[in-house]
Amino acid sequence: MMARAVLSQADIQRALTRISHEILESNRGSSDLVLLGIPTRGVALARRIAEIIARIEPDAPAAPAGALDVTMYRDDLGRTRTRTPAPTEVPAGGIDGKTVVLVDDVLYSGRTIRAAFDALADLGRARAVRLAVLVDRGHREFPIRADFVGKNLPSSTRERINVRLVEIDGDDAVTIDGGDE
């Protein structure tokens, strides 16, 4: 079966712009805000959101973007193939007392975000932790809900959501495939 396009480059840009505005609104600006992307695509998304926030509020303090690798914090390491760990990059100033927005491409079972909470605890004590995702596909195994969602995309567990970003894949698109086998 061919992959079905769900979000185009323009759709992704609009979703990230909306998420950026929602983050600023809920945080009452960009002060004490840290964006931490979960590798691989979450890091690129966090950097894009930081750039959009800087354009929205050019005179405000920048919202730094970093990376939070959760590979070694996963509870399914022995059962599933995982990617090679990537470096965690925490912006200068750390996370203590800050509002941390975790950024990921797809929210599915919630296991990655649960691992992110453990990884964050090893870095310090954030004032608050929020979650921004490009796609929320449902099927949670943990009681985790995103605060900022680009697109809710209910899907079958047999389907695969593919997020492509220009920084990694050469183009921007979200497609869905499978489910009809």
mmCIF file of C-alpha atoms in Angstrom:
data_model
loop_
_atom_site.group_PDB
_atom_site.id
_atom_site.type_symbol
_atom_site.label_atom_id
_atom_site.label_comp_id
_atom_site.label_asym_id
_atom_site.label_seq_id
_atom_site.Cartn_x
_atom_site.Cartn_y
_atom_site.Cartn_z
ATOM 1 C CA MET A 1 0.000 0.000 0.000
ATOM 2 C CA MET A 2 1.192 3.497 -0.792
ATOM 3 C CA ALA A 3 1.811 5.903 2.051
ATOM 4 C CA ARG A 4 -0.966 8.454 2.376
ATOM 5 C CA ALA A 5 0.101 12.072 2.910
ATOM 6 C CA VAL A 6 -1.282 13.553 6.113
ATOM 7 C CA LEU A 7 0.711 16.783 6.547
ATOM 8 C CA SER A 8 2.558 18.766 3.879
ATOM 9 C CA GLN A 9 5.490 21.090 4.460
ATOM 10 C CA ALA A 10 3.065 24.039 4.771
ATOM 11 C CA ASP A 11 0.879 22.080 7.218
ATOM 12 C CA ILE A 12 3.906 21.287 9.386
ATOM 13 C CA GLN A 13 4.984 24.939 9.364
ATOM 14 C CA ARG A 14 1.490 26.096 10.373
ATOM 15 C CA ALA A 15 1.321 23.482 13.144
ATOM 16 C CA LEU A 16 4.717 24.519 14.544
ATOM 17 C CA THR A 17 3.760 28.201 14.398
ATOM 18 C CA ARG A 18 0.530 27.460 16.298
ATOM 19 C CA ILE A 19 2.395 25.337 18.870
ATOM 20 C CA SER A 20 4.933 28.163 19.326
ATOM 21 C CA HIS A 21 2.144 30.688 20.001
ATOM 22 C CA GLU A 22 0.474 28.265 22.439
ATOM 23 C CA ILE A 23 3.757 27.725 24.311
ATOM 24 C CA LEU A 24 4.293 31.483 24.625
ATOM 25 C CA GLU A 25 0.718 32.003 25.775
ATOM 26 C CA SER A 26 0.816 29.275 28.419
ATOM 27 C CA ASN A 27 4.259 30.394 29.667
ATOM 28 C CA ARG A 28 3.361 34.108 29.480
ATOM 29 C CA GLY A 29 6.354 34.771 27.243
ATOM 30 C CA SER A 30 9.682 33.109 26.652
ATOM 31 C CA SER A 31 11.490 33.827 29.923
ATOM 32 C CA ASP A 32 12.696 30.760 31.855
ATOM 33 C CA LEU A 33 11.660 28.526 28.957
ATOM 34 C CA VAL A 34 13.827 25.616 27.735
ATOM 35 C CA LEU A 35 12.947 23.432 24.750
ATOM 36 C CA LEU A 36 14.380 19.913 24.807
ATOM 37 C CA GLY A 37 13.888 17.787 21.717
ATOM 38 C CA ILE A 38 13.906 14.017 21.893
ATOM 39 C CA PRO A 39 16.238 12.621 19.216
ATOM 40 C CA THR A 40 16.082 12.336 16.382
ATOM 41 C CA ARG A 41 13.286 14.417 14.877
ATOM 42 C CA GLY A 42 12.224 16.036 18.142
ATOM 43 C CA VAL A 43 15.533 17.912 18.233
ATOM 44 C CA ALA A 44 14.936 19.437 14.796
ATOM 45 C CA LEU A 45 11.363 20.346 15.810
ATOM 46 C CA ALA A 46 12.563 21.961 19.076
ATOM 47 C CA ARG A 47 15.065 24.082 17.133
ATOM 48 C CA ARG A 48 12.362 25.170 14.692
ATOM 49 C CA ILE A 49 10.016 26.102 17.533
ATOM 50 C CA ALA A 50 12.822 28.114 19.192
ATOM 51 C CA GLU A 51 13.368 29.996 15.904
ATOM 52 C CA ILE A 52 9.647 30.711 15.534
ATOM 53 C CA ILE A 53 9.429 31.947 19.146
ATOM 54 C CA ALA A 54 12.400 34.258 18.492
ATOM 55 C CA ARG A 55 10.583 35.702 15.452
ATOM 56 C CA ILE A 56 7.319 36.147 17.384
ATOM 57 C CA GLU A 57 9.032 37.892 20.319
ATOM 58 C CA PRO A 58 12.299 39.334 18.964
ATOM 59 C CA ASP A 59 12.910 41.535 22.035
ATOM 60 C CA ALA A 60 12.265 38.798 24.610
ATOM 61 C CA PRO A 61 14.868 36.426 26.010
ATOM 62 C CA ALA A 62 15.582 33.560 23.629
ATOM 63 C CA ALA A 63 14.076 30.170 24.434
ATOM 64 C CA PRO A 64 17.096 27.878 24.094
ATOM 65 C CA ALA A 65 16.717 24.497 22.416
ATOM 66 C CA GLY A 66 18.642 21.385 23.325
ATOM 67 C CA ALA A 67 18.419 17.610 23.085
ATOM 68 C CA LEU A 68 17.381 15.003 25.642
ATOM 69 C CA ASP A 69 18.411 11.465 24.783
ATOM 70 C CA VAL A 70 16.177 8.927 26.541
ATOM 71 C CA THR A 71 17.548 5.713 25.029
ATOM 72 C CA MET A 72 19.098 4.305 28.202
ATOM 73 C CA TYR A 73 16.036 5.258 30.278
ATOM 74 C CA ARG A 74 13.600 3.176 28.213
ATOM 75 C CA ASP A 75 11.831 0.285 29.923
ATOM 76 C CA ASP A 76 11.793 -1.799 26.729
ATOM 77 C CA LEU A 77 15.523 -1.909 25.984
ATOM 78 C CA GLY A 78 15.654 -5.699 26.158
ATOM 79 C CA ARG A 79 12.634 -6.239 23.941
ATOM 80 C CA THR A 80 12.960 -3.806 21.078
ATOM 81 C CA ARG A 81 15.620 -2.578 18.717
ATOM 82 C CA THR A 82 16.721 0.862 19.813
ATOM 83 C CA ARG A 83 18.783 3.443 18.068
ATOM 84 C CA THR A 84 22.288 4.381 19.081
ATOM 85 C CA PRO A 85 22.211 6.880 21.949
ATOM 86 C CA ALA A 86 22.660 10.513 20.928
ATOM 87 C CA PRO A 87 24.255 13.166 23.117
ATOM 88 C CA THR A 88 22.059 15.050 25.562
ATOM 89 C CA GLU A 89 22.618 18.786 25.085
ATOM 90 C CA VAL A 90 21.247 20.966 27.851
ATOM 91 C CA PRO A 91 21.356 24.711 27.122
ATOM 92 C CA ALA A 92 23.541 26.879 29.367
ATOM 93 C CA GLY A 93 21.697 27.660 32.559
ATOM 94 C CA GLY A 94 20.328 24.135 32.879
ATOM 95 C CA ILE A 95 16.722 23.280 33.706
ATOM 96 C CA ASP A 96 16.483 24.121 37.431
ATOM 97 C CA GLY A 97 13.497 26.392 38.014
ATOM 98 C CA LYS A 98 12.698 26.549 34.295
ATOM 99 C CA THR A 99 9.664 25.489 32.321
ATOM 100 C CA VAL A 100 10.886 22.639 30.146
ATOM 101 C CA VAL A 101 8.976 21.816 26.987
ATOM 102 C CA LEU A 102 9.765 18.317 25.766
ATOM 103 C CA VAL A 103 9.401 18.141 21.983
ATOM 104 C CA ASP A 104 8.851 14.930 20.014
ATOM 105 C CA ASP A 105 7.564 14.049 16.574
ATOM 106 C CA VAL A 106 4.946 11.374 17.397
ATOM 107 C CA LEU A 107 3.216 10.582 20.682
ATOM 108 C CA TYR A 108 2.103 6.961 20.693
ATOM 109 C CA SER A 109 2.342 4.669 23.751
ATOM 110 C CA GLY A 110 3.854 7.308 26.037
ATOM 111 C CA ARG A 111 6.870 5.117 26.836
ATOM 112 C CA THR A 112 9.370 7.552 25.308
ATOM 113 C CA ILE A 113 7.945 10.433 27.348
ATOM 114 C CA ARG A 114 7.982 8.328 30.534
ATOM 115 C CA ALA A 115 11.674 7.701 29.854
ATOM 116 C CA ALA A 116 12.160 11.431 29.258
ATOM 117 C CA PHE A 117 10.820 12.190 32.756
ATOM 118 C CA ASP A 118 13.484 9.898 34.246
ATOM 119 C CA ALA A 119 16.205 11.470 32.092
ATOM 120 C CA LEU A 120 15.059 14.977 33.096
ATOM 121 C CA ALA A 121 15.165 14.083 36.792
ATOM 122 C CA ASP A 122 18.862 13.270 36.396
ATOM 123 C CA LEU A 123 19.485 16.758 34.952
ATOM 124 C CA GLY A 124 17.853 18.845 37.656
ATOM 125 C CA ARG A 125 14.505 20.068 38.897
ATOM 126 C CA ALA A 126 12.363 21.883 36.376
ATOM 127 C CA ARG A 127 9.647 24.227 37.640
ATOM 128 C CA ALA A 128 7.211 22.617 35.176
ATOM 129 C CA VAL A 129 7.384 20.140 32.312
ATOM 130 C CA ARG A 130 5.177 20.435 29.227
ATOM 131 C CA LEU A 131 4.940 18.257 26.141
ATOM 132 C CA ALA A 132 4.725 19.380 22.514
ATOM 133 C CA VAL A 133 4.269 16.837 19.712
ATOM 134 C CA LEU A 134 3.775 17.195 15.991
ATOM 135 C CA VAL A 135 1.438 14.159 15.830
ATOM 136 C CA ASP A 136 -0.618 12.499 18.558
ATOM 137 C CA ARG A 137 -1.795 9.113 17.310
ATOM 138 C CA GLY A 138 -3.404 7.743 20.483
ATOM 139 C CA HIS A 139 -2.898 4.213 21.872
ATOM 140 C CA ARG A 140 -1.409 5.328 25.197
ATOM 141 C CA GLU A 141 0.059 2.757 27.586
ATOM 142 C CA PHE A 142 0.854 5.431 30.189
ATOM 143 C CA PRO A 143 -1.378 8.278 31.410
ATOM 144 C CA ILE A 144 0.423 10.934 29.373
ATOM 145 C CA ARG A 145 -1.193 13.736 27.392
ATOM 146 C CA ALA A 146 0.488 16.339 25.212
ATOM 147 C CA ASP A 147 -0.008 19.999 26.108
ATOM 148 C CA PHE A 148 0.645 21.171 22.547
ATOM 149 C CA VAL A 149 -0.349 19.070 19.536
ATOM 150 C CA GLY A 150 0.189 19.802 15.857
ATOM 151 C CA LYS A 151 -2.298 17.173 14.633
ATOM 152 C CA ASN A 152 -4.352 14.503 16.348
ATOM 153 C CA LEU A 153 -4.209 11.496 14.055
ATOM 154 C CA PRO A 154 -6.193 8.526 15.350
ATOM 155 C CA SER A 155 -4.673 5.447 13.764
ATOM 156 C CA SER A 156 -4.674 1.684 13.890
ATOM 157 C CA THR A 157 -1.860 -0.037 15.756
ATOM 158 C CA ARG A 158 -1.007 -1.718 12.420
ATOM 159 C CA GLU A 159 -0.436 1.644 10.746
ATOM 160 C CA ARG A 160 2.876 3.471 10.744
ATOM 161 C CA ILE A 161 3.203 7.242 11.029
ATOM 162 C CA ASN A 162 6.259 8.527 9.146
ATOM 163 C CA VAL A 163 7.572 12.006 9.951
ATOM 164 C CA ARG A 164 10.082 13.394 7.491
ATOM 165 C CA LEU A 165 11.940 16.616 8.245
ATOM 166 C CA VAL A 166 14.173 18.527 5.859
ATOM 167 C CA GLU A 167 17.045 18.631 8.385
ATOM 168 C CA ILE A 168 17.222 14.825 8.477
ATOM 169 C CA ASP A 169 15.313 13.434 5.504
ATOM 170 C CA GLY A 170 15.590 16.185 2.886
ATOM 171 C CA ASP A 171 11.902 17.132 2.878
ATOM 172 C CA ASP A 172 9.000 17.857 5.239
ATOM 173 C CA ALA A 173 6.024 15.491 5.261
ATOM 174 C CA VAL A 174 3.935 13.284 7.511
ATOM 175 C CA THR A 175 2.569 10.126 5.937
ATOM 176 C CA ILE A 176 0.669 7.107 7.179
ATOM 177 C CA ASP A 177 0.949 3.626 5.755
ATOM 178 C CA GLY A 178 -0.054 0.072 6.559
ATOM 179 C CA GLY A 179 -3.218 -1.120 8.186
ATOM 180 C CA ASP A 180 -4.687 -2.649 5.009
ATOM 181 C CA GLU A 181 -2.633 -5.837 4.988
#
